[in-house]
């Protein structure tokens, strides 16, 4: 399908400058360029057309198609990449008119996902996305193939052959989706047991390449893969980090977002993304050194909204402050602190600000903790470690009649502690925010 197997295929990028696009079209093409490079292509040229709206037949206008065809010939272009998901018919018409293979932004992103998927589940999810994407585009693919055969003409196979292929795809999709449902069920069980474990869960979210995995490593000492390329992380991982108070916080790292993330991918990765619904806090990691940080933040917020996570407590983490170059040499704080007063400013690479971020995390985790002062029997001593991990254990006194403790814990944990103590809570109450 849209595999770029030969290394460094020569790619020509095309974009549209239509009113009200979020990104400047040149910036968007830059980003498309890095996506194509991550998929194994080499950028040899680009063109942007200003239009009121896309051409219904060929996306870019007729004149531009001719212009691109001429340029592409001179540059020995292997494929033309459109900066948006094209309708299957547009992709087909463009290929016909250009006489060159046409790939769109979605095809490139799905291709990178296919390259990076590691786990079985990740691979199945990617294949579902690939097949869903490919299914309506079969006819074009067939035409491409017959052209490759050379001299066979441009007619595709008969409808019957196409229908057979669609049926094969549909059967495969049913099989894959069945497997995904089974994994989802297992995952659901794992999540429930994690929930009853009761630890605070902070999920790292953000634009791809913002440094989510690096922040995860800096906070937890984990060794999650970090790479200067889009969608290095596809499969979610969860790591424990112990805050100075002894409180355990779970951190989860997951797939990043990008402008115009293909809908088939979002659907296929639903199970992965649903993990975000368990999070007590979203750490929105931002590459503060990127010129398009505002647009990217808007994409992330919009994606979170579409996942039903708009109201989840979140903390913006301005990362890569070491690489920030403000206008007139302004520091990152001068440039961004007034606009994002609640944000944490860090460099996951140098470690700057990471201790502060840990403190912020501790404060967030402790937001609704309750104060408990109870006496528990010596037989329940094992509870102490769990109190320390889920909350903060301030004082422990071993007396003859039992263990007196003074602690702050999440509300969900209060009842369990009080039941062990026989409900003899000396003073339980909402804790004041520190
Ligand atoms: N200068 C600088 N580079 C950083 C910092 N944090 C991360 N990076 C670099 O940014 C690139 C992406 O980092 P990752 O942690 O892989 O980013 P990610 O958000 O997990 O990316 P995906 O998983 O691909 O979505 C890598 O080259 C990192 O070394 C930082 O604080 N400063
Ligand atoms: Mg990552």
Coordinates of C-alpha atoms and ligand atoms in Angstrom, one line a residue:
X1 CA 0.0 0.0 0.0
X2 CA 1.6 3.3 1.0
X3 CA 4.8 1.7 2.2
X4 CA 8.0 3.5 1.5
X5 CA 10.2 0.5 1.4
X6 CA 13.1 1.7 -0.7
X7 CA 15.1 4.2 1.4
X8 CA 14.9 7.8 0.6
X9 CA 12.2 8.0 -2.1
X10 CA 12.2 11.4 -3.6
X11 CA 9.2 13.3 -2.4
X12 CA 7.5 16.5 -3.5
X13 CA 5.2 18.2 -1.0
X14 CA 2.1 20.1 -1.9
X15 CA 0.0 22.2 0.4
X16 CA -3.0 24.5 0.2
X17 CA -3.2 28.0 1.7
X18 CA -6.9 28.2 2.5
X19 CA -8.5 30.8 4.8
X20 CA -8.7 30.0 8.5
X21 CA -6.1 27.2 8.6
X22 CA -4.6 26.8 12.1
X23 CA -1.0 26.6 11.0
X24 CA 0.8 28.8 8.6
X25 CA 0.9 26.6 5.4
X26 CA 4.7 26.9 5.2
X27 CA 5.0 25.7 8.8
X28 CA 2.6 22.9 8.1
X29 CA 4.6 21.8 5.1
X30 CA 7.8 21.8 7.2
X31 CA 6.1 19.5 9.6
X32 CA 4.9 17.3 6.7
X33 CA 8.5 17.2 5.5
X34 CA 9.7 15.8 8.9
X35 CA 6.9 13.3 8.8
X36 CA 7.9 12.1 5.3
X37 CA 11.5 11.9 6.4
X38 CA 10.5 9.8 9.4
X39 CA 8.7 7.5 7.0
X40 CA 11.9 7.1 4.9
X41 CA 11.4 9.8 2.2
X42 CA 13.7 12.6 1.0
X43 CA 12.2 16.0 0.3
X44 CA 13.2 17.4 -3.1
X45 CA 10.7 20.1 -3.6
X46 CA 7.4 21.7 -2.5
X47 CA 4.6 24.0 -3.6
X48 CA 1.8 25.8 -1.9
X49 CA -1.3 27.1 -3.7
X50 CA -3.5 29.8 -2.3
X51 CA -7.2 29.0 -2.8
X52 CA -10.6 29.8 -1.3
X53 CA -11.2 26.1 -0.9
X54 CA -9.8 22.8 -2.2
X55 CA -10.6 21.7 -5.8
X56 CA -13.2 19.0 -5.5
X57 CA -11.5 16.9 -8.2
X58 CA -7.8 17.3 -7.7
X59 CA -7.5 19.1 -4.4
X60 CA -5.0 21.6 -5.8
X61 CA -6.3 23.5 -8.9
X62 CA -5.8 22.4 -12.5
X63 CA -3.1 24.9 -13.3
X64 CA -1.1 23.9 -10.2
X65 CA -1.3 20.3 -11.2
X66 CA 0.4 21.1 -14.5
X67 CA 3.0 23.2 -12.8
X68 CA 3.7 20.4 -10.2
X69 CA 3.9 17.8 -13.0
X70 CA 6.6 19.8 -14.8
X71 CA 8.6 20.5 -11.7
X72 CA 8.3 16.9 -10.5
X73 CA 9.6 15.6 -13.8
X74 CA 12.7 17.8 -13.6
X75 CA 13.3 16.7 -10.0
X76 CA 12.8 13.0 -10.7
X77 CA 10.1 12.8 -8.1
X78 CA 8.9 9.3 -6.9
X79 CA 5.9 10.5 -5.0
X80 CA 3.8 13.6 -4.4
X81 CA 2.6 14.1 -0.8
X82 CA -0.5 16.2 0.0
X83 CA -0.6 18.0 3.3
X84 CA -4.1 16.7 4.2
X85 CA -6.2 13.6 4.0
X86 CA -7.5 13.5 0.4
X87 CA -10.8 12.0 -0.6
X88 CA -10.0 8.7 -2.4
X89 CA -11.3 10.2 -5.7
X90 CA -9.1 13.2 -5.3
X91 CA -6.1 11.1 -4.7
X92 CA -7.0 9.0 -7.8
X93 CA -7.5 12.0 -10.1
X94 CA -4.3 13.6 -8.9
X95 CA -2.4 10.4 -9.7
X96 CA -3.9 10.2 -13.1
X97 CA -3.1 13.8 -14.0
X98 CA 0.4 13.8 -12.5
X99 CA 1.4 10.3 -13.6
X100 CA 3.1 10.0 -10.2
X101 CA 2.1 8.1 -7.0
X102 CA 0.2 10.4 -4.6
X103 CA 0.3 9.9 -0.8
X104 CA -1.5 12.1 1.7
X105 CA -0.7 13.2 5.2
X106 CA -2.8 10.5 6.8
X107 CA -1.0 7.8 4.7
X108 CA 2.4 9.1 5.8
X109 CA 1.4 9.2 9.5
X110 CA -0.1 5.7 9.3
X111 CA 3.1 4.6 7.7
X112 CA 5.3 5.9 10.6
X113 CA 3.0 4.2 13.1
X114 CA 3.5 1.0 11.1
X115 CA 7.2 1.4 11.3
X116 CA 7.3 2.1 15.1
X117 CA 4.7 -0.3 16.5
X118 CA 6.4 -2.7 18.8
X119 CA 3.9 -4.6 20.8
X120 CA 1.4 -7.1 19.4
X121 CA -1.4 -4.8 20.4
X122 CA 0.3 -1.8 18.7
X123 CA 0.7 -3.8 15.5
X124 CA -2.9 -4.9 15.4
X125 CA -4.1 -1.4 16.0
X126 CA -1.9 -0.1 13.2
X127 CA -3.1 -2.8 10.8
X128 CA -6.7 -1.9 11.6
X129 CA -6.0 1.7 10.7
X130 CA -4.1 0.7 7.6
X131 CA -6.9 -1.5 6.3
X132 CA -9.6 1.1 7.1
X133 CA -7.6 3.7 5.3
X134 CA -6.9 1.5 2.4
X135 CA -10.3 0.0 1.8
X136 CA -11.9 3.0 0.1
X137 CA -8.7 3.6 -1.9
X138 CA -8.4 0.1 -3.5
X139 CA -9.3 1.2 -7.0
X140 CA -6.5 3.8 -7.1
X141 CA -4.0 1.2 -5.8
X142 CA -5.0 -1.2 -8.5
X143 CA -4.5 1.5 -11.1
X144 CA -1.1 2.3 -9.6
X145 CA -0.1 -1.4 -9.8
X146 CA -1.2 -1.8 -13.4
X147 CA 0.8 1.3 -14.3
X148 CA 3.8 -0.2 -12.6
X149 CA 3.4 -3.3 -14.7
X150 CA 4.0 -1.0 -17.7
X151 CA 2.1 -1.0 -20.9
X152 CA -0.8 -2.8 -19.4
X153 CA -2.9 0.3 -19.6
X154 CA -4.6 2.3 -16.9
X155 CA -7.7 0.2 -16.5
X156 CA -8.0 -1.4 -13.1
X157 CA -9.3 -4.9 -12.4
X158 CA -13.0 -5.6 -13.0
X159 CA -15.4 -4.6 -10.2
X160 CA -15.6 -8.2 -9.2
X161 CA -11.9 -8.4 -8.4
X162 CA -12.2 -5.2 -6.3
X163 CA -15.2 -6.7 -4.5
X164 CA -13.2 -9.8 -3.7
X165 CA -10.4 -7.7 -2.2
X166 CA -12.8 -5.7 -0.2
X167 CA -14.3 -8.9 1.2
X168 CA -10.8 -10.1 2.1
X169 CA -10.1 -6.8 3.9
X170 CA -13.4 -7.0 5.7
X171 CA -12.8 -10.5 6.9
X172 CA -9.3 -9.5 8.2
X173 CA -10.8 -6.5 9.9
X174 CA -13.3 -8.6 11.7
X175 CA -10.5 -10.9 12.9
X176 CA -8.3 -8.1 14.0
X177 CA -11.0 -6.2 15.8
X178 CA -12.0 -9.4 17.6
X179 CA -8.4 -9.6 18.8
X180 CA -8.3 -6.0 19.9
X181 CA -11.5 -6.5 21.8
X182 CA -9.9 -9.3 23.7
X183 CA -6.8 -7.2 24.5
X184 CA -9.1 -4.4 25.6
X185 CA -10.8 -6.7 28.0
X186 CA -7.5 -7.8 29.6
X187 CA -6.4 -4.2 29.7
X188 CA -9.6 -3.2 31.4
X189 CA -8.9 -5.8 34.1
X190 CA -5.4 -4.6 34.6
X191 CA -6.6 -1.1 34.9
X192 CA -9.2 -2.0 37.5
X193 CA -6.6 -3.7 39.6
X194 CA -4.3 -0.7 39.3
X195 CA -7.2 1.5 40.4
X196 CA -7.8 -0.5 43.4
X197 CA -4.1 -0.2 44.1
X198 CA -5.1 3.4 44.5
X199 CA -2.0 5.2 43.5
X200 CA -2.2 8.6 41.9
X201 CA -1.9 8.5 38.1
X202 CA -0.5 11.3 36.0
X203 CA -0.5 10.9 32.3
X204 CA 1.9 12.6 30.0
X205 CA 0.1 14.1 26.9
X206 CA 1.3 16.4 24.2
X207 CA 2.3 17.0 20.7
X208 CA 4.6 14.4 19.2
X209 CA 8.3 15.1 19.9
X210 CA 7.5 17.5 22.7
X211 CA 9.7 15.5 25.1
X212 CA 7.0 13.4 26.9
X213 CA 9.2 10.3 27.2
X214 CA 12.2 12.4 28.2
X215 CA 10.2 14.0 31.0
X216 CA 8.9 10.6 32.1
X217 CA 12.6 9.4 32.3
X218 CA 13.7 12.5 34.2
X219 CA 10.9 12.2 36.7
X220 CA 11.1 8.5 37.2
X221 CA 14.6 7.4 36.3
X222 CA 12.9 5.1 33.7
X223 CA 14.6 4.3 30.4
X224 CA 11.8 4.8 27.9
X225 CA 12.8 5.3 24.3
X226 CA 13.6 8.9 23.4
X227 CA 14.2 9.8 19.7
X228 CA 14.2 13.0 17.7
X229 CA 11.4 11.9 15.4
X230 CA 7.6 11.9 15.4
X231 CA 5.7 9.1 17.0
X232 CA 8.7 7.4 18.7
X233 CA 6.3 6.3 21.4
X234 CA 3.2 4.3 20.3
X235 CA 2.7 1.8 23.1
X236 CA 1.8 3.1 26.5
X237 CA 4.1 2.5 29.4
X238 CA 3.5 3.2 33.1
X239 CA 6.3 3.8 35.6
X240 CA 6.3 4.4 39.3
X241 CA 8.0 7.4 40.8
X242 CA 8.5 7.9 44.5
X243 CA 8.3 11.5 45.6
X244 CA 10.5 12.8 48.4
X245 CA 7.6 12.4 50.8
X246 CA 7.4 8.7 50.1
X247 CA 4.2 9.1 48.0
X248 CA 4.1 6.9 44.9
X249 CA 2.9 8.5 41.7
X250 CA 2.3 6.5 38.6
X251 CA 3.3 8.1 35.4
X252 CA 2.1 7.0 32.0
X253 CA 3.6 7.8 28.7
X254 CA 1.6 7.4 25.5
X255 CA 1.3 8.2 21.8
X256 CA 1.7 11.9 21.0
X257 CA -0.7 14.0 19.0
X258 CA -0.2 15.8 15.7
X259 CA -2.2 18.2 13.6
X260 CA -4.7 16.3 11.4
X261 CA -4.2 13.0 13.1
X262 CA -5.9 10.5 10.8
X263 CA -9.4 9.5 12.1
X264 CA -8.7 5.9 11.4
X265 CA -5.7 6.0 13.7
X266 CA -7.6 7.7 16.5
X267 CA -10.3 5.0 16.2
X268 CA -7.8 2.1 16.1
X269 CA -5.9 3.5 19.1
X270 CA -9.0 4.1 21.1
X271 CA -8.0 1.5 23.7
X272 CA -4.6 3.0 24.2
X273 CA -6.1 6.5 24.4
X274 CA -8.8 5.4 26.8
X275 CA -6.1 4.8 29.4
X276 CA -6.0 8.6 29.7
X277 CA -9.5 8.4 31.3
X278 CA -7.9 6.8 34.3
X279 CA -5.6 9.7 34.9
X280 CA -6.0 11.9 37.9
X281 CA -3.9 14.5 36.2
X282 CA -2.8 15.2 32.7
X283 CA 0.7 16.6 32.3
X284 CA 0.6 18.5 29.1
X285 CA 4.2 18.6 27.9
X286 CA 5.0 21.4 25.5
X287 CA 8.1 22.0 23.4
X288 CA 8.5 25.6 24.6
X289 CA 11.3 26.2 22.1
X290 CA 9.1 25.5 19.1
X291 CA 7.8 28.5 17.1
X292 CA 4.4 26.9 16.6
X293 CA 3.9 26.1 20.3
X294 CA 0.6 27.9 20.5
X295 CA -0.9 26.1 17.5
X296 CA 0.4 22.8 18.8
X297 CA -1.1 23.4 22.2
X298 CA -4.4 24.2 20.5
X299 CA -4.2 20.8 18.6
X300 CA -3.5 19.0 21.9
X301 CA -6.4 20.7 23.7
X302 CA -8.7 20.0 20.7
X303 CA -7.7 16.3 20.7
X304 CA -8.2 16.0 24.4
X305 CA -11.7 17.6 24.0
X306 CA -12.5 15.1 21.3
X307 CA -11.5 12.3 23.7
X308 CA -13.8 13.7 26.3
X309 CA -11.0 14.9 28.5
X310 CA -11.4 18.7 28.3
X311 CA -12.2 19.0 32.0
X312 CA -9.6 16.7 33.4
X313 CA -7.2 18.5 35.8
X314 CA -4.1 19.4 33.9
X315 CA -0.7 21.0 34.4
X316 CA 1.2 22.5 31.5
X317 CA 4.9 21.5 31.5
X318 CA 6.9 23.9 29.3
X319 CA 9.9 21.7 28.3
X320 CA 13.1 22.3 26.4
X321 CA 13.7 25.6 28.1
X322 CA 17.4 25.1 27.4
X323 CA 16.7 25.4 23.7
X324 CA 14.4 28.4 24.0
X325 CA 15.5 31.4 22.0
X326 CA 13.1 34.3 22.5
X327 CA 12.9 37.5 20.4
X328 CA 15.6 39.9 21.5
X329 CA 17.1 37.2 23.6
X330 CA 14.2 37.2 26.0
X331 CA 14.3 34.4 28.5
X332 CA 11.6 31.7 28.4
X333 CA 10.1 33.1 31.6
X334 CA 10.0 36.6 30.3
X335 CA 8.4 35.4 27.1
X336 CA 5.9 32.8 28.4
X337 CA 5.5 33.0 32.2
X338 CA 2.9 35.8 32.0
X339 CA 0.9 34.0 29.4
X340 CA 1.1 30.6 31.3
X341 CA 1.4 31.6 35.0
X342 CA 0.4 28.1 36.2
X343 CA 2.9 26.2 34.0
X344 CA 6.0 24.4 35.2
X345 CA 9.2 25.3 33.3
X346 CA 11.7 22.5 32.8
X347 CA 14.4 21.0 30.7
X348 CA 14.1 17.3 30.8
X349 CA 17.4 17.1 29.1
X350 CA 19.5 19.2 31.6
X351 CA 17.2 18.4 34.6
X352 CA 16.5 22.1 35.2
X353 CA 13.1 22.5 37.0
X354 CA 12.5 18.8 37.4
X355 CA 12.6 19.0 41.2
X356 CA 10.1 21.8 41.1
X357 CA 7.9 19.7 38.8
X358 CA 8.1 16.9 41.4
X359 CA 6.9 19.3 44.1
X360 CA 4.1 20.5 41.9
X361 CA 3.1 16.9 41.3
X362 CA 3.2 16.3 45.0
X363 CA 0.9 19.3 45.6
X364 CA -1.5 18.1 42.9
X365 CA -1.6 14.6 44.2
X366 CA -2.3 15.9 47.7
X367 CA -5.1 18.3 46.6
X368 CA -8.0 16.4 48.1
X369 CA -6.3 14.3 50.7
X370 CA -7.9 13.9 54.1
X371 CA -6.2 14.2 57.4
X372 CA -6.5 11.1 59.6
X373 CA -5.3 10.5 63.1
X374 CA -6.1 6.9 64.2
X375 CA -4.9 4.1 66.2
X376 CA -4.5 0.8 64.3
X377 CA -3.8 -2.6 65.8
X378 CA -0.2 -3.9 65.6
X379 CA -1.6 -6.7 63.4
X380 CA -2.4 -4.1 60.8
X381 CA 1.2 -2.8 60.6
X382 CA 1.5 -3.7 56.9
X383 CA -0.9 -0.9 56.3
X384 CA 1.7 1.7 57.1
X385 CA 3.7 1.1 53.9
X386 CA 0.5 1.6 51.9
X387 CA -0.4 4.7 53.7
X388 CA 3.1 6.1 53.0
X389 CA 2.8 5.2 49.3
X390 CA -0.7 6.5 48.8
X391 CA -0.5 9.6 50.9
X392 CA 1.9 11.1 53.4
X393 CA 2.6 9.5 56.8
X394 CA 3.5 12.3 59.2
X395 CA 3.9 10.5 62.5
X396 CA 3.9 6.9 63.8
X397 CA 3.9 6.0 67.5
X398 CA 4.1 2.4 68.6
X399 CA 2.2 2.1 71.8
X400 CA 1.0 -0.8 73.9
X401 CA -2.6 -0.4 72.7
X402 CA -1.7 -0.1 69.0
X403 CA 0.0 2.1 66.5
X404 CA -1.0 5.8 66.5
X405 CA -0.7 7.4 63.2
X406 CA -1.0 10.8 61.8
X407 CA -1.3 10.9 58.0
X408 CA -2.9 12.4 55.0
X409 CA -4.5 10.1 52.5
X410 CA -6.8 10.1 49.4
X411 CA -10.5 10.1 50.3
X412 CA -10.9 6.7 48.8
X413 CA -8.5 5.3 51.3
X414 CA -10.0 6.8 54.5
X415 CA -12.8 4.2 54.9
X416 CA -10.3 1.3 54.7
X417 CA -8.1 2.8 57.3
X418 CA -11.0 3.6 59.6
X419 CA -12.4 0.1 59.3
X420 CA -9.0 -1.3 60.5
X421 CA -8.9 1.1 63.3
X422 CA -12.5 0.3 64.3
X423 CA -13.7 3.7 63.2
X424 CA -11.8 5.3 66.1
X425 CA -10.7 8.2 64.1
X426 CA -9.5 10.8 66.5
X427 CA -9.7 13.5 63.9
X428 CA -10.5 13.1 60.3
X429 CA -11.0 16.1 58.0
X430 CA -10.2 17.7 54.8
X431 CA -6.7 18.8 54.7
X432 CA -5.8 22.3 54.0
X433 CA -3.8 22.8 50.8
X434 CA -0.2 23.4 51.6
Ligands
LIG1 N1 17.0 20.6 23.9 C1 16.2 19.7 24.5 N2 15.8 18.6 23.9 C2 14.9 17.8 24.5 C3 14.4 18.0 25.8 N3 13.6 17.0 26.1 C4 13.5 16.2 25.1 N4 14.3 16.6 24.1 C5 14.6 16.0 22.8 O1 13.4 16.0 22.0 C6 13.3 14.9 21.2 C7 12.0 14.1 21.4 O2 11.9 13.7 22.8 P1 11.0 12.5 23.2 O3 11.0 12.4 24.7 O4 11.2 11.3 22.4 O5 9.6 13.2 22.8 P2 8.1 12.5 22.9 O6 7.2 13.7 23.2 O7 8.1 11.4 23.8 O8 7.9 12.1 21.3 P3 7.0 11.0 20.7 O9 7.0 9.8 21.5 O10 7.7 10.8 19.4 O11 5.6 11.6 20.4 C8 14.5 14.0 21.5 O12 15.5 14.3 20.6 C9 14.9 14.5 22.9 O13 16.3 14.3 23.2 C10 14.9 19.2 26.5 O14 14.5 19.5 27.6 N5 15.7 20.0 25.8
LIG2 MG1 7.7 9.4 23.3

